[in-house]
Amino acid sequence: MLVLGIETSCDETGIGLLKNKKILANLIASQEDIHAVYGGIVPELASRAHASRIDNIFKLCLKKAGCKPEEIDFIGVTYQPGLKGSLLVGVSFAIGLGYSLGIPVYKINHLHAHLSANFLNPFLEFPAIGLVISGGHTEFFYLRDHLNFTSIGKTLDDACGETFDKVGRILGFGFPGGPIVEKEAKKGDENKIKFPITLLSKDSLNFSFSGIKTSVLYYVKKNGLKNKSDICASFQKAIGDVLIEKTKRVLKKYPVKSFLVGGGVIQNEYLRKRFQDFFKSQKIKFLFPPKNLCIDNGIMVSIFTYFLVKNKIPTPKLKIEVSPTI
Ligand code: KG4
Ligand code: ZN
């Protein structure tokens, strides 16, 4: 079974080809250079860049995989959540391709896809808890199996990656700030500054990150930018404290066999280690994807599509409706 995955929900054009459970190609065209000048993603520029690149990335992906378009059996495409104009480029491309090849097109939820980046891991067992930590989302899901996801908690304000990016901006770093904050934090002392964290009510599984960002802003206004490394390390520690505390809470409420993390932020090695250290004392498998499957990519969409097809579950497909008057 050859599955093409298309991802254009934000600022990465991702195309992947998965043959059964083997990754044949996973190409990602980042738009970081386009948006960096503006200090954040400009939606109109994002959709234009997707539109001008998607065809080439698709062809390069086929070349890398050594496949012909006619060999593709199924297409999966991210249809929500995301930037409307960007999503439209991927969905239109997928529908056109599916129509011309006469094959089904499956619409895939971006957050489910982020977590499914862990589905090729042979140690995965259900039920599981999934945590998505990305630029646009921070959300817990209860996973009964590969396909049944229930949202059980999410951020009430900023997403985790968004907070990294905003702190990066406060410190005068480029966009996206997340990777730069992590790099700078390596040189700093995480115990130097105590940024207050917000855990919400006692059992809440929701998140709130805007307070940490505001504390960093006030700290910088008062003390200036002299010790950027200590600020980054202390901020990163505060984020880690929130994630681990919320993980403890979710596991107390939902006894599960695995805990999965997905999304761009889990590329952060400090946060990975915080999770790994915590799970050493737990009888639960902790799974996170390799770095190239953490950021927005096409293969995670192929993986989720693969499981939809394999489980033969009637699922909403994107229908190509041609008006009889045309
Ligand atoms: O999953 P993703 O590629 O896109 C969304 O679905 O939003 O995540 C992008 C986010 C950005 O906010 C970026 O700053 C953050 O992931 N990120 C990081 C790191 N690498 C990427 N945050 C912290 N540390 C990193 N090393
Ligand atoms: Zn994402």
Tab-separated table of C-alpha atoms and ligand atoms in Angstrom:
chain	number	residue	atom	x	y	z
A	1	MET	CA	0.000	0.000	0.000
A	2	LEU	CA	1.557	3.302	-1.130
A	3	VAL	CA	0.203	6.352	0.725
A	4	LEU	CA	0.935	9.967	-0.168
A	5	GLY	CA	0.672	12.462	2.706
A	6	ILE	CA	0.255	16.190	2.089
A	7	GLU	CA	0.709	18.799	4.811
A	8	THR	CA	0.301	22.558	4.227
A	9	SER	CA	-1.470	23.730	7.373
A	10	CYS	CA	1.036	26.404	8.359
A	11	ASP	CA	4.436	27.397	6.977
A	12	GLU	CA	5.915	24.076	5.902
A	13	THR	CA	5.079	22.358	2.624
A	14	GLY	CA	5.430	18.684	3.533
A	15	ILE	CA	5.020	15.731	1.186
A	16	GLY	CA	5.663	12.151	2.260
A	17	LEU	CA	5.439	8.716	0.692
A	18	LEU	CA	4.868	5.702	2.914
A	19	LYS	CA	4.949	2.153	1.559
A	20	ASN	CA	3.189	-0.034	4.087
A	21	LYS	CA	5.077	1.023	7.214
A	22	LYS	CA	8.280	2.063	5.435
A	23	ILE	CA	9.104	5.722	4.871
A	24	LEU	CA	10.229	6.110	1.242
A	25	ALA	CA	10.528	9.901	1.225
A	26	ASN	CA	9.678	12.816	3.509
A	27	LEU	CA	10.364	16.224	2.003
A	28	ILE	CA	9.729	19.475	3.842
A	29	ALA	CA	10.094	22.948	2.306
A	30	SER	CA	10.333	25.400	5.170
A	31	GLN	CA	9.239	29.019	4.752
A	32	GLU	CA	11.171	30.300	7.772
A	33	ASP	CA	13.223	32.677	5.596
A	34	ILE	CA	10.055	34.258	4.146
A	35	HIS	CA	8.402	34.958	7.504
A	36	ALA	CA	11.503	35.739	9.585
A	37	VAL	CA	11.588	39.313	8.209
A	38	TYR	CA	8.146	39.948	9.739
A	39	GLY	CA	8.860	38.196	13.065
A	40	GLY	CA	5.911	35.814	12.584
A	41	ILE	CA	3.913	33.943	9.963
A	42	VAL	CA	2.134	36.081	7.366
A	43	PRO	CA	-0.806	33.888	6.202
A	44	GLU	CA	-1.085	35.313	2.674
A	45	LEU	CA	2.632	34.788	2.035
A	46	ALA	CA	2.381	31.283	3.469
A	47	SER	CA	-0.372	30.213	1.070
A	48	ARG	CA	1.405	31.785	-1.910
A	49	ALA	CA	4.625	29.940	-1.055
A	50	HIS	CA	2.744	26.628	-0.727
A	51	ALA	CA	1.069	27.229	-4.098
A	52	SER	CA	4.336	27.945	-5.891
A	53	ARG	CA	6.233	25.010	-4.333
A	54	ILE	CA	3.850	22.108	-3.856
A	55	ASP	CA	4.076	20.705	-7.368
A	56	ASN	CA	7.885	20.611	-7.310
A	57	ILE	CA	8.054	19.072	-3.844
A	58	PHE	CA	5.619	16.377	-4.987
A	59	LYS	CA	7.779	15.588	-8.026
A	60	LEU	CA	10.979	15.558	-5.935
A	61	CYS	CA	9.295	13.259	-3.426
A	62	LEU	CA	8.348	10.787	-6.182
A	63	LYS	CA	11.909	10.919	-7.517
A	64	LYS	CA	13.425	10.301	-4.080
A	65	ALA	CA	11.035	7.389	-3.461
A	66	GLY	CA	11.584	5.975	-6.949
A	67	CYS	CA	7.829	5.870	-7.583
A	68	LYS	CA	5.452	6.892	-10.342
A	69	PRO	CA	2.220	8.795	-9.578
A	70	GLU	CA	0.150	5.832	-10.862
A	71	GLU	CA	1.608	3.642	-8.090
A	72	ILE	CA	0.009	5.755	-5.320
A	73	ASP	CA	-2.981	3.959	-3.769
A	74	PHE	CA	-4.299	6.541	-1.296
A	75	ILE	CA	-3.826	10.224	-0.536
A	76	GLY	CA	-4.138	11.830	2.900
A	77	VAL	CA	-4.224	15.599	3.309
A	78	THR	CA	-4.360	17.884	6.344
A	79	TYR	CA	-7.706	19.670	6.278
A	80	GLN	CA	-7.813	21.255	9.779
A	81	PRO	CA	-6.807	22.998	11.966
A	82	GLY	CA	-4.531	25.533	10.303
A	83	LEU	CA	-4.338	28.663	8.185
A	84	LYS	CA	-7.296	28.574	5.804
A	85	GLY	CA	-5.418	29.743	2.691
A	86	SER	CA	-2.545	27.330	3.349
A	87	LEU	CA	-4.873	24.377	3.947
A	88	LEU	CA	-6.734	25.200	0.760
A	89	VAL	CA	-3.571	24.799	-1.321
A	90	GLY	CA	-2.893	21.281	0.017
A	91	VAL	CA	-6.524	20.189	-0.138
A	92	SER	CA	-6.969	21.488	-3.710
A	93	PHE	CA	-3.767	19.779	-4.813
A	94	ALA	CA	-4.841	16.511	-3.165
A	95	ILE	CA	-8.330	16.602	-4.700
A	96	GLY	CA	-6.947	17.353	-8.171
A	97	LEU	CA	-4.376	14.584	-7.917
A	98	GLY	CA	-6.856	12.094	-6.467
A	99	TYR	CA	-9.327	12.864	-9.231
A	100	SER	CA	-6.756	12.470	-11.990
A	101	LEU	CA	-5.429	9.192	-10.531
A	102	GLY	CA	-8.883	7.888	-9.596
A	103	ILE	CA	-7.903	7.207	-5.972
A	104	PRO	CA	-9.479	8.189	-2.612
A	105	VAL	CA	-8.420	11.289	-0.713
A	106	TYR	CA	-8.700	11.209	3.093
A	107	LYS	CA	-9.000	14.348	5.167
A	108	ILE	CA	-6.722	14.255	8.181
A	109	ASN	CA	-6.722	16.291	11.387
A	110	HIS	CA	-3.341	17.960	11.889
A	111	LEU	CA	-3.130	17.276	15.630
A	112	HIS	CA	-4.021	13.597	15.219
A	113	ALA	CA	-1.331	13.405	12.551
A	114	HIS	CA	1.283	14.904	14.914
A	115	LEU	CA	0.617	12.105	17.399
A	116	SER	CA	0.476	9.422	14.715
A	117	ALA	CA	4.141	10.202	14.015
A	118	ASN	CA	4.601	7.726	16.910
A	119	PHE	CA	2.475	4.967	15.373
A	120	LEU	CA	5.392	3.240	13.639
A	121	ASN	CA	7.003	2.679	17.032
A	122	PRO	CA	6.655	-1.059	17.840
A	123	PHE	CA	6.446	-0.355	21.604
A	124	LEU	CA	3.181	1.558	21.331
A	125	GLU	CA	0.325	0.099	23.380
A	126	PHE	CA	-3.218	1.377	23.911
A	127	PRO	CA	-4.929	3.018	25.663
A	128	ALA	CA	-2.584	5.971	25.472
A	129	ILE	CA	-2.380	9.649	26.273
A	130	GLY	CA	-1.122	11.930	23.525
A	131	LEU	CA	0.251	15.416	24.100
A	132	VAL	CA	0.647	17.766	21.139
A	133	ILE	CA	3.058	20.636	21.779
A	134	SER	CA	3.408	22.751	18.664
A	135	GLY	CA	3.480	26.359	17.520
A	136	GLY	CA	-0.298	26.612	17.360
A	137	HIS	CA	-1.504	23.980	19.840
A	138	THR	CA	-0.992	22.416	23.244
A	139	GLU	CA	-3.502	19.662	23.817
A	140	PHE	CA	-3.964	16.342	25.607
A	141	PHE	CA	-5.834	13.498	23.893
A	142	TYR	CA	-7.025	10.161	25.215
A	143	LEU	CA	-6.384	7.527	22.526
A	144	ARG	CA	-8.504	4.391	22.733
A	145	ASP	CA	-6.709	3.068	19.655
A	146	HIS	CA	-4.991	4.410	16.545
A	147	LEU	CA	-8.116	6.209	15.386
A	148	ASN	CA	-10.214	7.189	18.382
A	149	PHE	CA	-9.054	10.465	19.909
A	150	THR	CA	-10.806	12.432	22.666
A	151	SER	CA	-9.552	15.882	23.607
A	152	ILE	CA	-9.166	16.073	27.402
A	153	GLY	CA	-7.355	19.364	27.969
A	154	LYS	CA	-5.801	22.221	26.045
A	155	THR	CA	-4.274	25.638	26.347
A	156	LEU	CA	-6.601	28.451	27.276
A	157	ASP	CA	-4.312	31.089	25.773
A	158	ASP	CA	-0.913	30.798	24.067
A	159	ALA	CA	0.393	27.493	22.724
A	160	CYS	CA	3.683	26.135	24.039
A	161	GLY	CA	5.664	26.820	20.823
A	162	GLU	CA	4.027	30.219	20.483
A	163	THR	CA	5.298	31.053	23.983
A	164	PHE	CA	8.842	30.058	23.002
A	165	ASP	CA	8.523	32.256	19.892
A	166	LYS	CA	7.151	35.240	21.850
A	167	VAL	CA	9.906	34.956	24.454
A	168	GLY	CA	12.388	34.761	21.574
A	169	ARG	CA	10.954	38.016	20.235
A	170	ILE	CA	11.195	39.699	23.667
A	171	LEU	CA	14.872	38.690	23.752
A	172	GLY	CA	15.475	40.029	20.239
A	173	PHE	CA	15.975	36.639	18.546
A	174	GLY	CA	14.874	35.776	15.016
A	175	PHE	CA	11.777	33.749	14.099
A	176	PRO	CA	10.990	31.048	15.090
A	177	GLY	CA	12.392	31.700	18.549
A	178	GLY	CA	11.987	28.139	19.916
A	179	PRO	CA	15.232	26.600	18.609
A	180	ILE	CA	17.244	29.765	19.445
A	181	VAL	CA	15.878	29.874	22.998
A	182	GLU	CA	16.927	26.228	23.444
A	183	LYS	CA	20.434	26.920	22.107
A	184	GLU	CA	20.878	29.985	24.334
A	185	ALA	CA	19.502	28.093	27.360
A	186	LYS	CA	22.358	25.569	27.104
A	187	LYS	CA	24.761	28.301	28.284
A	188	GLY	CA	22.551	29.483	31.169
A	189	ASP	CA	21.589	28.604	34.737
A	190	GLU	CA	18.004	27.311	34.939
A	191	ASN	CA	17.775	28.155	38.641
A	192	LYS	CA	18.863	31.777	38.305
A	193	ILE	CA	15.392	33.305	37.823
A	194	LYS	CA	12.116	31.935	39.165
A	195	PHE	CA	9.417	32.596	36.586
A	196	PRO	CA	6.005	31.845	38.136
A	197	ILE	CA	4.003	29.085	36.449
A	198	THR	CA	0.227	28.789	36.099
A	199	LEU	CA	-1.338	25.393	36.777
A	200	LEU	CA	-4.996	26.538	36.904
A	201	SER	CA	-7.407	24.759	39.284
A	202	LYS	CA	-6.235	21.687	41.223
A	203	ASP	CA	-7.219	18.972	38.735
A	204	SER	CA	-7.268	21.014	35.574
A	205	LEU	CA	-5.742	19.402	32.486
A	206	ASN	CA	-5.829	22.695	30.618
A	207	PHE	CA	-2.761	24.840	30.145
A	208	SER	CA	-2.006	28.545	30.403
A	209	PHE	CA	1.313	29.907	29.188
A	210	SER	CA	0.640	33.622	28.778
A	211	GLY	CA	1.637	34.355	32.405
A	212	ILE	CA	5.153	32.934	31.955
A	213	LYS	CA	5.640	35.015	28.820
A	214	THR	CA	4.474	38.171	30.653
A	215	SER	CA	6.848	37.460	33.571
A	216	VAL	CA	9.748	37.233	31.106
A	217	LEU	CA	8.650	40.550	29.588
A	218	TYR	CA	8.511	42.253	33.016
A	219	TYR	CA	11.862	40.754	33.998
A	220	VAL	CA	13.481	42.131	30.839
A	221	LYS	CA	11.857	45.551	31.315
A	222	LYS	CA	13.287	45.701	34.837
A	223	ASN	CA	16.680	44.049	34.354
A	224	GLY	CA	17.501	44.485	30.672
A	225	LEU	CA	18.907	41.869	28.315
A	226	LYS	CA	22.271	41.234	29.973
A	227	ASN	CA	21.751	37.605	30.962
A	228	LYS	CA	19.835	36.166	28.023
A	229	SER	CA	21.143	32.638	28.629
A	230	ASP	CA	19.894	32.558	32.219
A	231	ILE	CA	16.516	33.937	31.097
A	232	CYS	CA	16.227	31.233	28.423
A	233	ALA	CA	17.289	28.428	30.760
A	234	SER	CA	14.955	29.588	33.557
A	235	PHE	CA	12.058	30.089	31.120
A	236	GLN	CA	12.616	26.639	29.606
A	237	LYS	CA	12.651	25.113	33.086
A	238	ALA	CA	9.319	26.811	33.882
A	239	ILE	CA	7.795	25.341	30.700
A	240	GLY	CA	9.200	21.907	31.621
A	241	ASP	CA	7.729	22.191	35.142
A	242	VAL	CA	4.264	22.904	33.705
A	243	LEU	CA	4.434	20.040	31.205
A	244	ILE	CA	5.583	17.519	33.800
A	245	GLU	CA	3.036	18.622	36.416
A	246	LYS	CA	0.207	18.361	33.874
A	247	THR	CA	1.519	14.957	32.764
A	248	LYS	CA	1.389	13.736	36.377
A	249	ARG	CA	-2.211	14.933	36.617
A	250	VAL	CA	-3.339	13.360	33.373
A	251	LEU	CA	-1.806	9.988	34.271
A	252	LYS	CA	-3.464	10.065	37.677
A	253	LYS	CA	-6.842	10.536	36.044
A	254	TYR	CA	-6.319	8.204	33.050
A	255	PRO	CA	-4.380	4.982	33.689
A	256	VAL	CA	-2.850	4.174	30.288
A	257	LYS	CA	-0.100	2.009	28.802
A	258	SER	CA	1.692	4.626	26.693
A	259	PHE	CA	2.304	8.349	26.661
A	260	LEU	CA	3.002	9.954	23.273
A	261	VAL	CA	4.256	13.432	22.514
A	262	GLY	CA	4.200	15.122	19.112
A	263	GLY	CA	4.666	18.562	17.546
A	264	GLY	CA	7.546	20.928	16.794
A	265	VAL	CA	8.383	21.733	20.441
A	266	ILE	CA	9.356	18.154	21.301
A	267	GLN	CA	12.444	18.634	19.165
A	268	ASN	CA	13.688	20.474	22.255
A	269	GLU	CA	16.265	18.200	23.908
A	270	TYR	CA	15.888	19.693	27.380
A	271	LEU	CA	12.134	18.992	27.343
A	272	ARG	CA	12.690	15.484	25.946
A	273	LYS	CA	15.037	14.801	28.836
A	274	ARG	CA	12.575	16.147	31.392
A	275	PHE	CA	9.966	13.695	30.077
A	276	GLN	CA	12.477	10.827	29.867
A	277	ASP	CA	13.614	11.426	33.457
A	278	PHE	CA	10.014	11.536	34.677
A	279	PHE	CA	9.025	8.331	32.858
A	280	LYS	CA	11.996	6.385	34.289
A	281	SER	CA	9.953	5.900	37.458
A	282	GLN	CA	6.680	5.091	35.636
A	283	LYS	CA	5.461	1.785	34.269
A	284	ILE	CA	4.281	3.507	31.116
A	285	LYS	CA	5.975	3.614	27.734
A	286	PHE	CA	7.095	7.095	26.730
A	287	LEU	CA	7.251	7.654	22.980
A	288	PHE	CA	8.313	10.660	20.934
A	289	PRO	CA	9.081	10.854	17.204
A	290	PRO	CA	12.466	11.375	15.534
A	291	LYS	CA	13.080	15.102	14.950
A	292	ASN	CA	12.114	15.096	11.251
A	293	LEU	CA	8.692	13.734	12.213
A	294	CYS	CA	8.143	16.340	14.978
A	295	ILE	CA	7.870	19.385	12.747
A	296	ASP	CA	5.038	19.656	10.239
A	297	ASN	CA	5.625	16.946	7.629
A	298	GLY	CA	3.788	14.826	5.085
A	299	ILE	CA	4.721	11.405	6.496
A	300	MET	CA	2.699	11.879	9.680
A	301	VAL	CA	-0.316	12.463	7.420
A	302	SER	CA	0.510	9.305	5.441
A	303	ILE	CA	0.800	7.322	8.684
A	304	PHE	CA	-2.635	8.361	9.939
A	305	THR	CA	-4.111	7.660	6.491
A	306	TYR	CA	-2.457	4.213	6.494
A	307	PHE	CA	-4.193	3.320	9.756
A	308	LEU	CA	-7.562	4.587	8.491
A	309	VAL	CA	-7.275	2.386	5.410
A	310	LYS	CA	-5.932	-0.647	7.320
A	311	ASN	CA	-8.756	-0.518	9.837
A	312	LYS	CA	-11.337	-0.336	7.051
A	313	ILE	CA	-13.315	2.124	9.136
A	314	PRO	CA	-15.824	4.095	7.114
A	315	THR	CA	-14.291	7.499	7.220
A	316	PRO	CA	-15.063	10.856	5.715
A	317	LYS	CA	-13.269	11.049	2.421
A	318	LEU	CA	-12.923	14.261	0.488
A	319	LYS	CA	-15.414	13.836	-2.303
A	320	ILE	CA	-14.857	15.256	-5.736
A	321	GLU	CA	-18.201	16.608	-6.768
A	322	VAL	CA	-18.463	17.661	-10.377
A	323	SER	CA	-21.568	19.679	-11.064
A	324	PRO	CA	-23.776	18.022	-13.742
A	325	THR	CA	-24.003	21.346	-15.548
A	326	ILE	CA	-20.243	21.439	-16.207
B	1	KG4	O1	4.596	21.483	14.892
B	1	KG4	P1	5.186	22.703	14.308
B	1	KG4	O2	6.220	22.516	13.220
B	1	KG4	O3	4.093	23.644	13.717
B	1	KG4	C1	2.813	23.788	14.245
B	1	KG4	O4	1.968	22.882	14.042
B	1	KG4	O5	2.606	24.826	14.916
B	1	KG4	O6	5.815	23.530	15.519
B	1	KG4	C2	6.478	24.737	15.340
B	1	KG4	C3	6.834	25.287	16.717
B	1	KG4	C4	7.369	26.708	16.690
B	1	KG4	O7	6.692	27.479	17.660
B	1	KG4	C5	8.832	26.537	17.080
B	1	KG4	O8	9.416	27.631	17.751
B	1	KG4	C6	8.757	25.329	17.987
B	1	KG4	O9	7.840	24.469	17.338
B	1	KG4	N1	10.061	24.687	18.127
B	1	KG4	C7	10.745	24.620	19.293
B	1	KG4	C8	11.979	23.986	19.006
B	1	KG4	N2	11.992	23.678	17.674
B	1	KG4	C9	10.811	24.119	17.151
B	1	KG4	N3	10.422	25.041	20.522
B	1	KG4	C10	11.328	24.821	21.501
B	1	KG4	N4	12.533	24.237	21.301
B	1	KG4	C11	12.892	23.803	20.083
B	1	KG4	N5	14.074	23.216	19.889
B	2	ZN	ZN	2.041	21.181	13.471
